[in-house]
């Protein structure tokens, strides 16, 4: 069964620090890797995404690092702010489909 | 710009009652549509997805069903709710790879 394993389950970071969330997958037939941010009671919002032919993508304070050989990808939030406190989900899309398989989520808390 | 609507926002239903949740998308044509369920503090489970009118794929066998009567309308239904159907139901749309989620419906089955 295709799975995406996400860690850590929860994360506490000081304001201004770097938040790092990791995801790993087993099936190599994924061709799109998005990250979502979800606030309590709201729908997830697309943050940033990457294709496997790119090793890194940066948008503002958010960076995805992708390691194809290790089958891992991670989200880095630079200069973390209290407003970044939310749950973050990684996902992977099986090639040839527009479906996603989601990780289990990471609850991030940024202390002021 | 594209907008996705879901209603109702919250719903409390007794066990054994029927269910109908509606999702509509504006500002795009022929989107892929998705229903997800999110249990409290958990990840997102894909329930159904649709690539066109009347075309529904089920990902998880259960007592829920989905229909797509119009291009931008997606409906989640149940004839008899179970306690285990409680959760946060999310509709999403995509044209290519990016999926965009609606605000969700919080369903509590009592």
Coordinates of N, CA and C in Angstrom, one line a residue:
Chain A
X1 N 0.8 -1.2 0.0 CA 0.0 0.0 0.0 C 0.9 1.2 0.0
X2 N 0.5 2.2 -0.8 CA 1.3 3.4 -0.9 C 1.1 4.2 0.4
X3 N 2.2 4.7 1.0 CA 2.1 5.5 2.2 C 3.1 6.7 2.1
X4 N 2.8 7.7 2.9 CA 3.7 8.8 3.1 C 3.8 9.0 4.6
X5 N 5.0 8.8 5.1 CA 5.3 8.9 6.5 C 5.8 10.3 6.9
X6 N 5.2 11.0 7.8 CA 5.5 12.3 8.2 C 6.0 12.4 9.6
X7 N 7.0 13.2 9.9 CA 7.5 13.4 11.2 C 8.1 14.8 11.4
X8 N 8.1 15.4 12.6 CA 7.5 14.8 13.8 C 6.0 15.0 13.8
X9 N 5.4 14.4 14.8 CA 4.0 14.6 15.0 C 3.7 16.0 15.5
X10 N 4.5 16.5 16.3 CA 4.4 17.9 16.8 C 5.7 18.5 17.0
X11 N 5.7 19.8 16.9 CA 7.0 20.6 16.9 C 6.8 21.9 17.6
X12 N 7.7 22.3 18.5 CA 7.7 23.6 19.1 C 9.0 24.3 18.8
X13 N 8.8 25.5 18.3 CA 10.0 26.3 17.8 C 9.9 27.7 18.4
X14 N 11.0 28.3 18.7 CA 11.0 29.7 19.1 C 10.8 30.6 17.9
X15 N 10.2 31.8 18.2 CA 10.1 32.8 17.2 C 11.4 33.1 16.6
X16 N 11.5 33.2 15.2 CA 12.7 33.4 14.5 C 13.5 32.2 14.2
X17 N 13.1 31.1 14.7 CA 13.9 29.8 14.5 C 13.4 29.2 13.2
X18 N 14.0 28.0 12.9 CA 13.7 27.3 11.7 C 12.9 26.1 12.0
X19 N 11.8 25.9 11.4 CA 10.9 24.7 11.6 C 11.2 23.7 10.4
X20 N 11.4 22.5 10.8 CA 11.7 21.5 9.8 C 10.8 20.3 9.9
X21 N 10.1 20.0 8.9 CA 9.1 18.8 8.9 C 9.5 17.9 7.8
X22 N 9.6 16.6 8.1 CA 10.1 15.6 7.1 C 9.0 14.6 6.7
X23 N 9.1 14.2 5.4 CA 8.2 13.2 4.9 C 9.0 12.2 4.1
X24 N 8.6 10.9 4.1 CA 9.3 9.9 3.4 C 8.2 9.0 2.7
X25 N 8.6 8.5 1.6 CA 7.7 7.6 0.8 C 8.4 6.4 0.3
X26 N 7.6 5.4 0.0 CA 8.2 4.1 -0.4 C 8.1 3.9 -1.9
X27 N 6.9 4.3 -2.4 CA 6.6 4.0 -3.9 C 7.3 5.1 -4.7
X28 N 8.1 4.7 -5.7 CA 8.8 5.7 -6.5 C 7.9 6.3 -7.6
X29 N 6.7 5.8 -7.7 CA 5.9 6.3 -8.8 C 5.0 7.5 -8.4
X30 N 5.6 8.4 -7.7 CA 5.0 9.7 -7.3 C 5.6 10.8 -8.1
X31 N 4.8 11.8 -8.6 CA 5.4 12.8 -9.4 C 5.1 14.2 -9.0
X32 N 4.5 14.4 -7.8 CA 4.1 15.7 -7.4 C 4.0 15.7 -5.9
X33 N 4.7 16.7 -5.2 CA 4.8 16.6 -3.7 C 4.4 18.0 -3.2
X34 N 3.1 18.2 -2.7 CA 2.7 19.4 -2.2 C 2.8 19.4 -0.7
X35 N 2.8 20.6 -0.1 CA 2.6 20.9 1.3 C 1.5 21.8 1.6
X36 N 0.7 21.4 2.6 CA -0.5 22.2 3.0 C -0.4 22.7 4.4
X37 N -1.0 23.8 4.7 CA -1.1 24.4 6.0 C -2.6 24.5 6.4
X38 N -2.9 24.0 7.6 CA -4.2 24.0 8.0 C -4.4 24.6 9.4
X39 N -5.2 25.6 9.5 CA -5.6 26.2 10.8 C -6.8 25.5 11.4
X40 N -7.0 25.5 12.7 CA -8.1 24.8 13.3 C -9.5 25.3 12.7
X41 N -10.3 24.3 12.3 CA -11.6 24.5 11.8 C -11.6 25.0 10.4
X42 N -10.5 25.1 9.7 CA -10.4 25.6 8.3 C -10.0 24.4 7.4
X43 N -10.2 24.6 6.1 CA -9.7 23.7 5.1 C -8.2 23.9 4.9
X44 N -7.5 22.9 4.5 CA -6.0 23.1 4.2 C -5.8 24.0 3.0
X45 N -4.7 24.8 3.1 CA -4.3 25.7 2.1 C -3.0 25.3 1.5
X46 N -2.9 25.3 0.2 CA -1.7 24.9 -0.5 C -0.6 25.9 -0.2
X47 N 0.6 25.4 0.3 CA 1.7 26.3 0.6 C 2.7 26.4 -0.5
X48 N 3.2 25.2 -0.9 CA 4.3 25.1 -1.9 C 4.3 23.7 -2.3
X49 N 4.8 23.4 -3.5 CA 4.9 22.1 -4.1 C 6.1 21.9 -5.0
X50 N 6.5 20.7 -5.2 CA 7.7 20.4 -6.0 C 7.5 19.2 -6.8
X51 N 8.2 19.1 -8.0 CA 8.2 18.0 -8.8 C 9.5 17.3 -8.6
X52 N 9.6 16.0 -8.9 CA 10.8 15.2 -8.5 C 12.1 15.5 -9.4
X53 N 11.9 16.3 -10.4 CA 13.1 16.7 -11.2 C 13.8 17.9 -10.6
X54 N 13.3 18.4 -9.5 CA 13.9 19.6 -8.8 C 14.3 19.2 -7.4
X55 N 15.5 19.6 -7.0 CA 15.9 19.3 -5.6 C 15.5 20.3 -4.6
X56 N 15.2 21.5 -5.0 CA 14.8 22.5 -4.0 C 13.9 23.5 -4.6
X57 N 13.0 24.0 -3.8 CA 12.1 25.1 -4.3 C 11.8 26.0 -3.1
X58 N 12.0 27.3 -3.4 CA 11.8 28.3 -2.3 C 10.7 29.3 -2.7
X59 N 9.8 29.6 -1.7 CA 8.8 30.6 -1.9 C 8.7 31.4 -0.6
X60 N 9.3 32.6 -0.6 CA 9.3 33.4 0.6 C 10.1 32.7 1.7
X61 N 9.5 32.5 2.9 CA 10.1 31.8 4.0 C 10.0 30.3 4.0
X62 N 9.3 29.8 3.0 CA 9.1 28.3 2.9 C 10.0 27.7 1.8
X63 N 10.6 26.6 2.1 CA 11.5 25.9 1.2 C 11.2 24.4 1.3
X64 N 11.1 23.8 0.1 CA 11.0 22.3 0.0 C 12.3 21.8 -0.4
X65 N 12.9 20.8 0.3 CA 14.1 20.1 -0.1 C 13.6 18.7 -0.5
X66 N 14.1 18.2 -1.7 CA 13.7 16.9 -2.2 C 14.9 16.1 -2.5
X67 N 14.9 14.9 -1.9 CA 16.0 13.9 -2.1 C 15.4 12.7 -2.7
X68 N 15.5 12.6 -4.0 CA 14.9 11.5 -4.8 C 15.5 10.2 -4.4
X69 N 16.8 10.1 -4.3 CA 17.4 8.8 -4.0 C 17.0 8.2 -2.6
X70 N 16.8 9.2 -1.7 CA 16.4 8.7 -0.3 C 14.9 8.6 -0.2
X71 N 14.2 9.1 -1.2 CA 12.7 9.1 -1.2 C 12.2 9.9 0.0
X72 N 12.8 11.1 0.2 CA 12.4 12.0 1.3 C 12.3 13.4 0.8
X73 N 11.4 14.1 1.4 CA 11.2 15.5 1.1 C 10.9 16.2 2.4
X74 N 11.3 17.5 2.5 CA 11.1 18.2 3.8 C 10.6 19.6 3.5
X75 N 10.0 20.2 4.5 CA 9.6 21.6 4.5 C 10.4 22.3 5.5
X76 N 11.0 23.4 5.1 CA 11.7 24.3 6.0 C 11.0 25.6 6.1
X77 N 10.7 26.1 7.3 CA 10.1 27.4 7.5 C 11.1 28.3 8.2
X78 N 11.6 29.2 7.5 CA 12.7 30.1 8.0 C 12.0 31.2 8.8
X79 N 12.7 31.7 9.8 CA 12.2 32.9 10.6 C 10.8 32.6 11.0
X80 N 10.6 31.5 11.7 CA 9.2 31.1 12.1 C 8.6 32.1 12.9
X81 N 7.3 32.3 12.7 CA 6.5 33.3 13.4 C 5.3 32.7 14.1
X82 N 4.8 33.3 15.2 CA 3.6 32.8 15.9 C 2.5 32.5 14.9
X83 N 2.3 33.3 13.9 CA 1.2 33.1 12.9 C 1.4 31.9 12.1
X84 N 2.6 31.3 12.1 CA 2.8 30.0 11.4 C 2.3 28.8 12.2
X85 N 1.9 29.0 13.4 CA 1.4 27.9 14.3 C 0.1 27.3 13.6
X86 N 0.2 26.1 13.2 CA -0.8 25.4 12.4 C -0.4 24.0 12.3
X87 N -1.2 23.2 11.6 CA -0.9 21.8 11.3 C -0.5 21.8 9.8
X88 N 0.6 21.1 9.6 CA 1.2 21.0 8.2 C 1.1 19.6 7.7
X89 N 0.7 19.4 6.5 CA 0.6 18.1 5.8 C 1.4 18.1 4.6
X90 N 2.1 17.0 4.4 CA 2.8 16.7 3.2 C 1.9 15.7 2.4
X91 N 2.1 15.7 1.1 CA 1.3 14.7 0.3 C 2.1 14.3 -0.9
X92 N 1.7 13.2 -1.5 CA 2.4 12.8 -2.8 C 1.3 12.3 -3.7
X93 N 1.6 12.6 -5.0 CA 0.6 12.2 -6.0 C 1.1 11.1 -6.9
X94 N 0.4 10.0 -6.9 CA 0.9 8.9 -7.8 C 0.9 9.3 -9.3
X95 N 1.9 9.0 -10.0 CA 2.1 9.4 -11.3 C 0.9 9.0 -12.2
X96 N 0.4 9.9 -13.0 CA -0.7 9.6 -13.9 C -2.0 9.8 -13.3
X97 N -2.1 10.3 -12.0 CA -3.3 10.6 -11.4 C -3.3 12.0 -10.8
X98 N -4.4 12.5 -10.4 CA -4.4 13.8 -9.7 C -4.9 13.5 -8.3
X99 N -4.7 12.3 -7.8 CA -5.0 12.0 -6.4 C -3.8 12.3 -5.5
X100 N -4.1 12.5 -4.2 CA -3.0 12.7 -3.3 C -3.1 11.6 -2.2
X101 N -1.9 11.2 -1.7 CA -1.8 10.5 -0.5 C -1.2 11.4 0.5
X102 N -1.9 11.6 1.6 CA -1.4 12.6 2.6 C -0.6 11.9 3.8
X103 N 0.3 12.7 4.3 CA 1.0 12.3 5.5 C 0.0 12.6 6.7
X104 N 0.4 12.2 7.9 CA -0.5 12.3 9.0 C -0.5 13.6 9.7
X105 N 0.3 14.5 9.3 CA 0.3 15.9 9.8 C 1.3 16.2 10.9
X106 N 1.7 17.4 11.0 CA 2.6 17.9 12.1 C 2.0 19.2 12.6
X107 N 1.8 19.1 13.9 CA 1.3 20.3 14.6 C 2.4 21.2 15.1
X108 N 2.5 22.4 14.5 CA 3.6 23.3 14.8 C 3.1 24.4 15.7
X109 N 3.9 24.7 16.7 CA 3.6 25.8 17.6 C 4.9 26.7 17.6
X110 N 4.7 27.9 17.3 CA 5.8 28.9 17.4 C 5.6 29.8 18.6
X111 N 6.6 29.7 19.5 CA 6.5 30.5 20.7 C 6.9 32.0 20.5
X112 N 6.2 32.9 21.0 CA 6.5 34.3 20.8 C 7.7 34.8 21.7
Chain B
X1 N -11.6 34.7 -10.5 CA -10.9 33.7 -9.7 C -11.8 32.6 -9.2
X2 N -11.2 31.5 -8.9 CA -12.0 30.3 -8.5 C -12.4 30.3 -7.0
X3 N -13.6 29.9 -6.7 CA -14.1 29.8 -5.4 C -14.8 28.4 -5.2
X4 N -14.6 27.9 -4.0 CA -15.2 26.6 -3.7 C -16.1 26.8 -2.4
X5 N -17.3 26.4 -2.5 CA -18.3 26.5 -1.4 C -18.7 25.1 -0.9
X6 N -18.9 25.1 0.4 CA -19.4 23.9 1.1 C -20.5 24.3 2.0
X7 N -21.6 23.5 2.1 CA -22.6 23.7 3.1 C -23.3 22.4 3.4
X8 N -23.8 22.3 4.7 CA -23.6 23.3 5.7 C -22.2 23.4 6.3
X9 N -22.0 24.4 7.2 CA -20.7 24.5 7.8 C -20.6 23.5 9.0
X10 N -21.7 23.3 9.7 CA -21.7 22.4 10.8 C -23.1 21.6 10.7
X11 N -23.0 20.4 11.2 CA -24.2 19.5 11.1 C -24.2 18.5 12.3
X12 N -25.3 18.4 13.0 CA -25.4 17.4 14.0 C -26.6 16.5 13.6
X13 N -26.3 15.2 13.5 CA -27.3 14.3 13.0 C -27.4 13.1 13.9
X14 N -28.6 12.5 14.1 CA -28.6 11.3 14.9 C -28.2 10.1 14.1
X15 N -27.8 9.0 14.7 CA -27.4 7.8 14.1 C -28.7 7.3 13.3
X16 N -28.4 6.8 12.1 CA -29.5 6.2 11.3 C -30.2 7.2 10.4
X17 N -29.8 8.5 10.5 CA -30.5 9.5 9.7 C -29.7 9.7 8.4
X18 N -30.3 10.3 7.4 CA -29.7 10.4 6.1 C -28.7 11.7 6.1
X19 N -27.9 11.7 5.1 CA -26.9 12.8 5.0 C -26.8 13.3 3.6
X20 N -26.7 14.7 3.4 CA -26.4 15.2 2.1 C -25.5 16.5 2.4
X21 N -24.3 16.4 1.9 CA -23.4 17.5 1.9 C -23.1 18.0 0.5
X22 N -23.1 19.3 0.3 CA -23.0 19.8 -1.1 C -21.7 20.7 -1.2
X23 N -21.1 20.6 -2.4 CA -19.9 21.3 -2.7 C -20.1 21.9 -4.1
X24 N -19.8 23.2 -4.3 CA -19.9 23.8 -5.6 C -18.6 24.6 -5.8
X25 N -18.2 24.6 -7.1 CA -17.0 25.4 -7.5 C -17.4 26.4 -8.5
X26 N -16.8 27.6 -8.4 CA -17.1 28.7 -9.3 C -15.8 29.1 -10.0
X27 N -15.9 29.5 -11.2 CA -14.7 30.1 -11.9 C -13.8 29.2 -12.6
X28 N -14.3 27.9 -12.8 CA -13.5 27.0 -13.6 C -14.4 26.0 -14.2
X29 N -13.9 25.3 -15.2 CA -14.7 24.3 -15.9 C -14.1 23.0 -15.9
X30 N -14.9 21.9 -15.8 CA -14.5 20.6 -15.9 C -13.4 20.3 -14.8
X31 N -13.6 20.7 -13.6 CA -12.6 20.4 -12.6 C -12.6 18.9 -12.1
X32 N -11.5 18.4 -11.6 CA -11.6 17.2 -10.8 C -12.1 17.6 -9.5
X33 N -13.0 16.7 -8.9 CA -13.5 17.0 -7.6 C -13.3 15.9 -6.6
X34 N -13.1 16.2 -5.4 CA -12.7 15.3 -4.4 C -13.5 15.5 -3.1
X35 N -13.8 14.4 -2.4 CA -14.3 14.4 -1.0 C -13.3 13.7 -0.1
X36 N -12.9 14.4 1.0 CA -12.0 13.9 2.0 C -12.8 13.9 3.3
X37 N -12.3 13.0 4.2 CA -12.7 13.0 5.6 C -11.5 13.2 6.5
X38 N -11.6 14.0 7.5 CA -10.6 14.2 8.4 C -11.1 13.9 9.8
X39 N -10.6 12.9 10.5 CA -11.0 12.6 11.9 C -10.2 13.6 12.8
X40 N -10.7 13.8 14.0 CA -10.1 14.8 14.9 C -8.6 14.5 15.1
X41 N -7.8 15.5 14.8 CA -6.4 15.4 15.0 C -5.7 14.4 14.0
X42 N -6.3 14.0 13.0 CA -5.8 13.1 12.0 C -5.5 13.7 10.6
X43 N -5.0 12.8 9.8 CA -4.8 13.2 8.4 C -6.0 13.2 7.6
X44 N -5.9 13.4 6.3 CA -7.0 13.5 5.3 C -7.1 12.1 4.6
X45 N -8.3 11.6 4.6 CA -8.6 10.3 3.9 C -9.4 10.6 2.7
X46 N -9.0 10.3 1.5 CA -9.7 10.5 0.3 C -10.9 9.5 0.3
X47 N -12.1 10.0 0.1 CA -13.3 9.1 0.0 C -13.7 8.9 -1.4
X48 N -13.9 9.9 -2.2 CA -14.3 9.9 -3.6 C -13.6 10.9 -4.4
X49 N -13.5 10.6 -5.7 CA -13.0 11.7 -6.6 C -13.8 11.5 -7.9
X50 N -13.9 12.6 -8.7 CA -14.6 12.6 -9.9 C -13.9 13.4 -11.0
X51 N -13.8 12.8 -12.1 CA -13.1 13.6 -13.3 C -14.1 14.1 -14.2
X52 N -15.4 13.9 -14.0 CA -16.4 14.5 -14.9 C -17.8 14.1 -14.4
X53 N -18.8 14.7 -15.0 CA -20.2 14.5 -14.6 C -20.5 13.0 -14.7
X54 N -21.1 12.5 -13.6 CA -21.5 11.1 -13.5 C -20.3 10.1 -13.3
X55 N -19.1 10.6 -13.3 CA -17.9 9.7 -13.1 C -17.4 9.8 -11.7
X56 N -17.6 8.8 -10.9 CA -17.3 8.8 -9.5 C -16.4 7.5 -9.2
X57 N -15.3 7.8 -8.6 CA -14.4 6.7 -8.1 C -14.4 6.7 -6.6
X58 N -14.6 5.5 -6.0 CA -14.7 5.3 -4.6 C -13.3 4.8 -4.1
X59 N -12.8 5.4 -3.1 CA -11.5 5.0 -2.5 C -11.6 4.1 -1.3
X60 N -12.7 4.3 -0.6 CA -12.9 3.6 0.7 C -14.3 3.0 0.8
X61 N -14.4 1.7 0.8 CA -15.8 1.1 1.0 C -16.4 1.5 2.3
X62 N -17.7 2.0 2.2 CA -18.3 2.5 3.4 C -19.8 2.7 3.1
X63 N -20.5 3.3 4.0 CA -21.9 3.6 3.8 C -22.2 5.0 3.2
X64 N -21.1 5.6 2.6 CA -21.3 6.9 2.0 C -21.3 6.7 0.5
X65 N -21.9 7.6 -0.2 CA -21.9 7.7 -1.7 C -21.7 9.1 -2.1
X66 N -21.3 9.2 -3.4 CA -21.1 10.6 -4.0 C -21.7 10.6 -5.3
X67 N -22.1 11.9 -5.7 CA -22.7 12.1 -7.0 C -22.2 13.4 -7.5
X68 N -22.2 13.5 -8.9 CA -21.8 14.8 -9.5 C -22.9 15.0 -10.6
X69 N -24.0 15.7 -10.2 CA -25.1 15.9 -11.1 C -24.8 17.0 -12.2
X70 N -23.9 17.9 -11.8 CA -23.5 19.0 -12.7 C -21.9 19.2 -12.7
X71 N -21.4 19.9 -13.7 CA -20.0 19.9 -13.8 C -19.2 20.4 -12.6
X72 N -19.8 21.4 -11.9 CA -19.2 22.0 -10.7 C -19.9 21.7 -9.4
X73 N -20.6 20.7 -9.3 CA -21.4 20.3 -8.1 C -21.0 18.9 -7.7
X74 N -20.7 18.7 -6.5 CA -20.3 17.4 -6.0 C -21.1 17.2 -4.7
X75 N -21.8 16.1 -4.5 CA -22.6 15.8 -3.4 C -22.2 14.5 -2.7
X76 N -22.1 14.6 -1.4 CA -21.8 13.4 -0.5 C -23.0 13.0 0.2
X77 N -23.4 11.7 0.2 CA -24.6 11.3 0.8 C -24.5 10.0 1.6
X78 N -25.4 9.8 2.4 CA -25.5 8.6 3.2 C -27.0 8.3 3.4
X79 N -27.4 7.1 3.4 CA -28.8 6.7 3.7 C -29.0 6.6 5.2
X80 N -28.0 6.0 5.9 CA -28.1 5.9 7.3 C -26.7 6.1 7.9
X81 N -26.6 7.2 8.7 CA -25.4 7.6 9.3 C -25.0 6.6 10.5
X82 N -23.7 6.4 10.6 CA -23.1 5.7 11.7 C -22.3 6.7 12.6
X83 N -22.1 6.3 13.9 CA -21.3 7.1 14.8 C -19.9 7.4 14.2
X84 N -19.4 6.4 13.5 CA -18.0 6.5 12.9 C -18.0 7.4 11.7
X85 N -19.1 7.9 11.3 CA -19.1 8.9 10.2 C -18.8 10.3 10.7
X86 N -18.8 10.5 11.9 CA -18.4 11.9 12.5 C -17.0 12.3 12.0
X87 N -16.9 13.6 11.7 CA -15.6 14.1 11.2 C -15.8 15.4 10.5
X88 N -14.6 15.8 9.9 CA -14.6 17.0 9.2 C -14.5 16.7 7.7
X89 N -15.5 17.0 6.9 CA -15.6 16.6 5.5 C -15.1 17.8 4.7
X90 N -14.2 17.5 3.8 CA -13.6 18.5 3.0 C -13.8 18.2 1.5
X91 N -14.2 19.2 0.8 CA -14.3 19.1 -0.7 C -13.1 19.8 -1.3
X92 N -12.6 19.3 -2.4 CA -11.5 20.0 -3.1 C -11.7 19.9 -4.6
X93 N -11.0 20.8 -5.3 CA -11.0 20.8 -6.7 C -9.6 20.9 -7.3
X94 N -9.5 20.4 -8.5 CA -8.2 20.7 -9.2 C -8.5 20.7 -10.7
X95 N -7.6 21.3 -11.4 CA -7.6 21.3 -12.9 C -6.3 20.5 -13.3
X96 N -5.2 20.8 -12.6 CA -4.0 20.1 -12.9 C -3.6 19.4 -11.6
X97 N -2.4 19.6 -11.1 CA -1.9 18.9 -9.9 C -2.4 19.5 -8.6
X98 N -2.5 20.9 -8.6 CA -2.8 21.6 -7.4 C -4.3 21.4 -7.0
X99 N -4.5 20.9 -5.7 CA -5.8 20.8 -5.2 C -6.1 21.9 -4.3
X100 N -7.3 22.4 -4.4 CA -7.7 23.6 -3.5 C -9.0 23.1 -2.7
X101 N -8.9 23.4 -1.4 CA -9.9 22.8 -0.5 C -10.9 23.9 -0.2
X102 N -12.1 23.4 0.1 CA -13.2 24.2 0.6 C -13.1 24.4 2.1
X103 N -14.0 25.1 2.7 CA -13.9 25.4 4.2 C -14.3 24.3 5.1
X104 N -15.0 23.2 4.5 CA -15.3 22.0 5.3 C -16.6 22.1 5.9
X105 N -17.1 20.9 6.3 CA -18.3 20.7 7.0 C -18.0 19.8 8.2
X106 N -18.3 20.3 9.4 CA -18.1 19.5 10.7 C -19.3 18.7 10.9
X107 N -19.3 17.4 10.8 CA -20.4 16.5 11.0 C -20.2 15.8 12.4
X108 N -21.2 15.9 13.2 CA -21.3 15.1 14.5 C -22.5 14.2 14.4
X109 N -22.2 12.9 14.5 CA -23.3 12.0 14.6 C -23.5 11.6 16.0
X110 N -24.7 11.7 16.5 CA -25.0 11.5 17.9 C -25.9 10.2 18.2

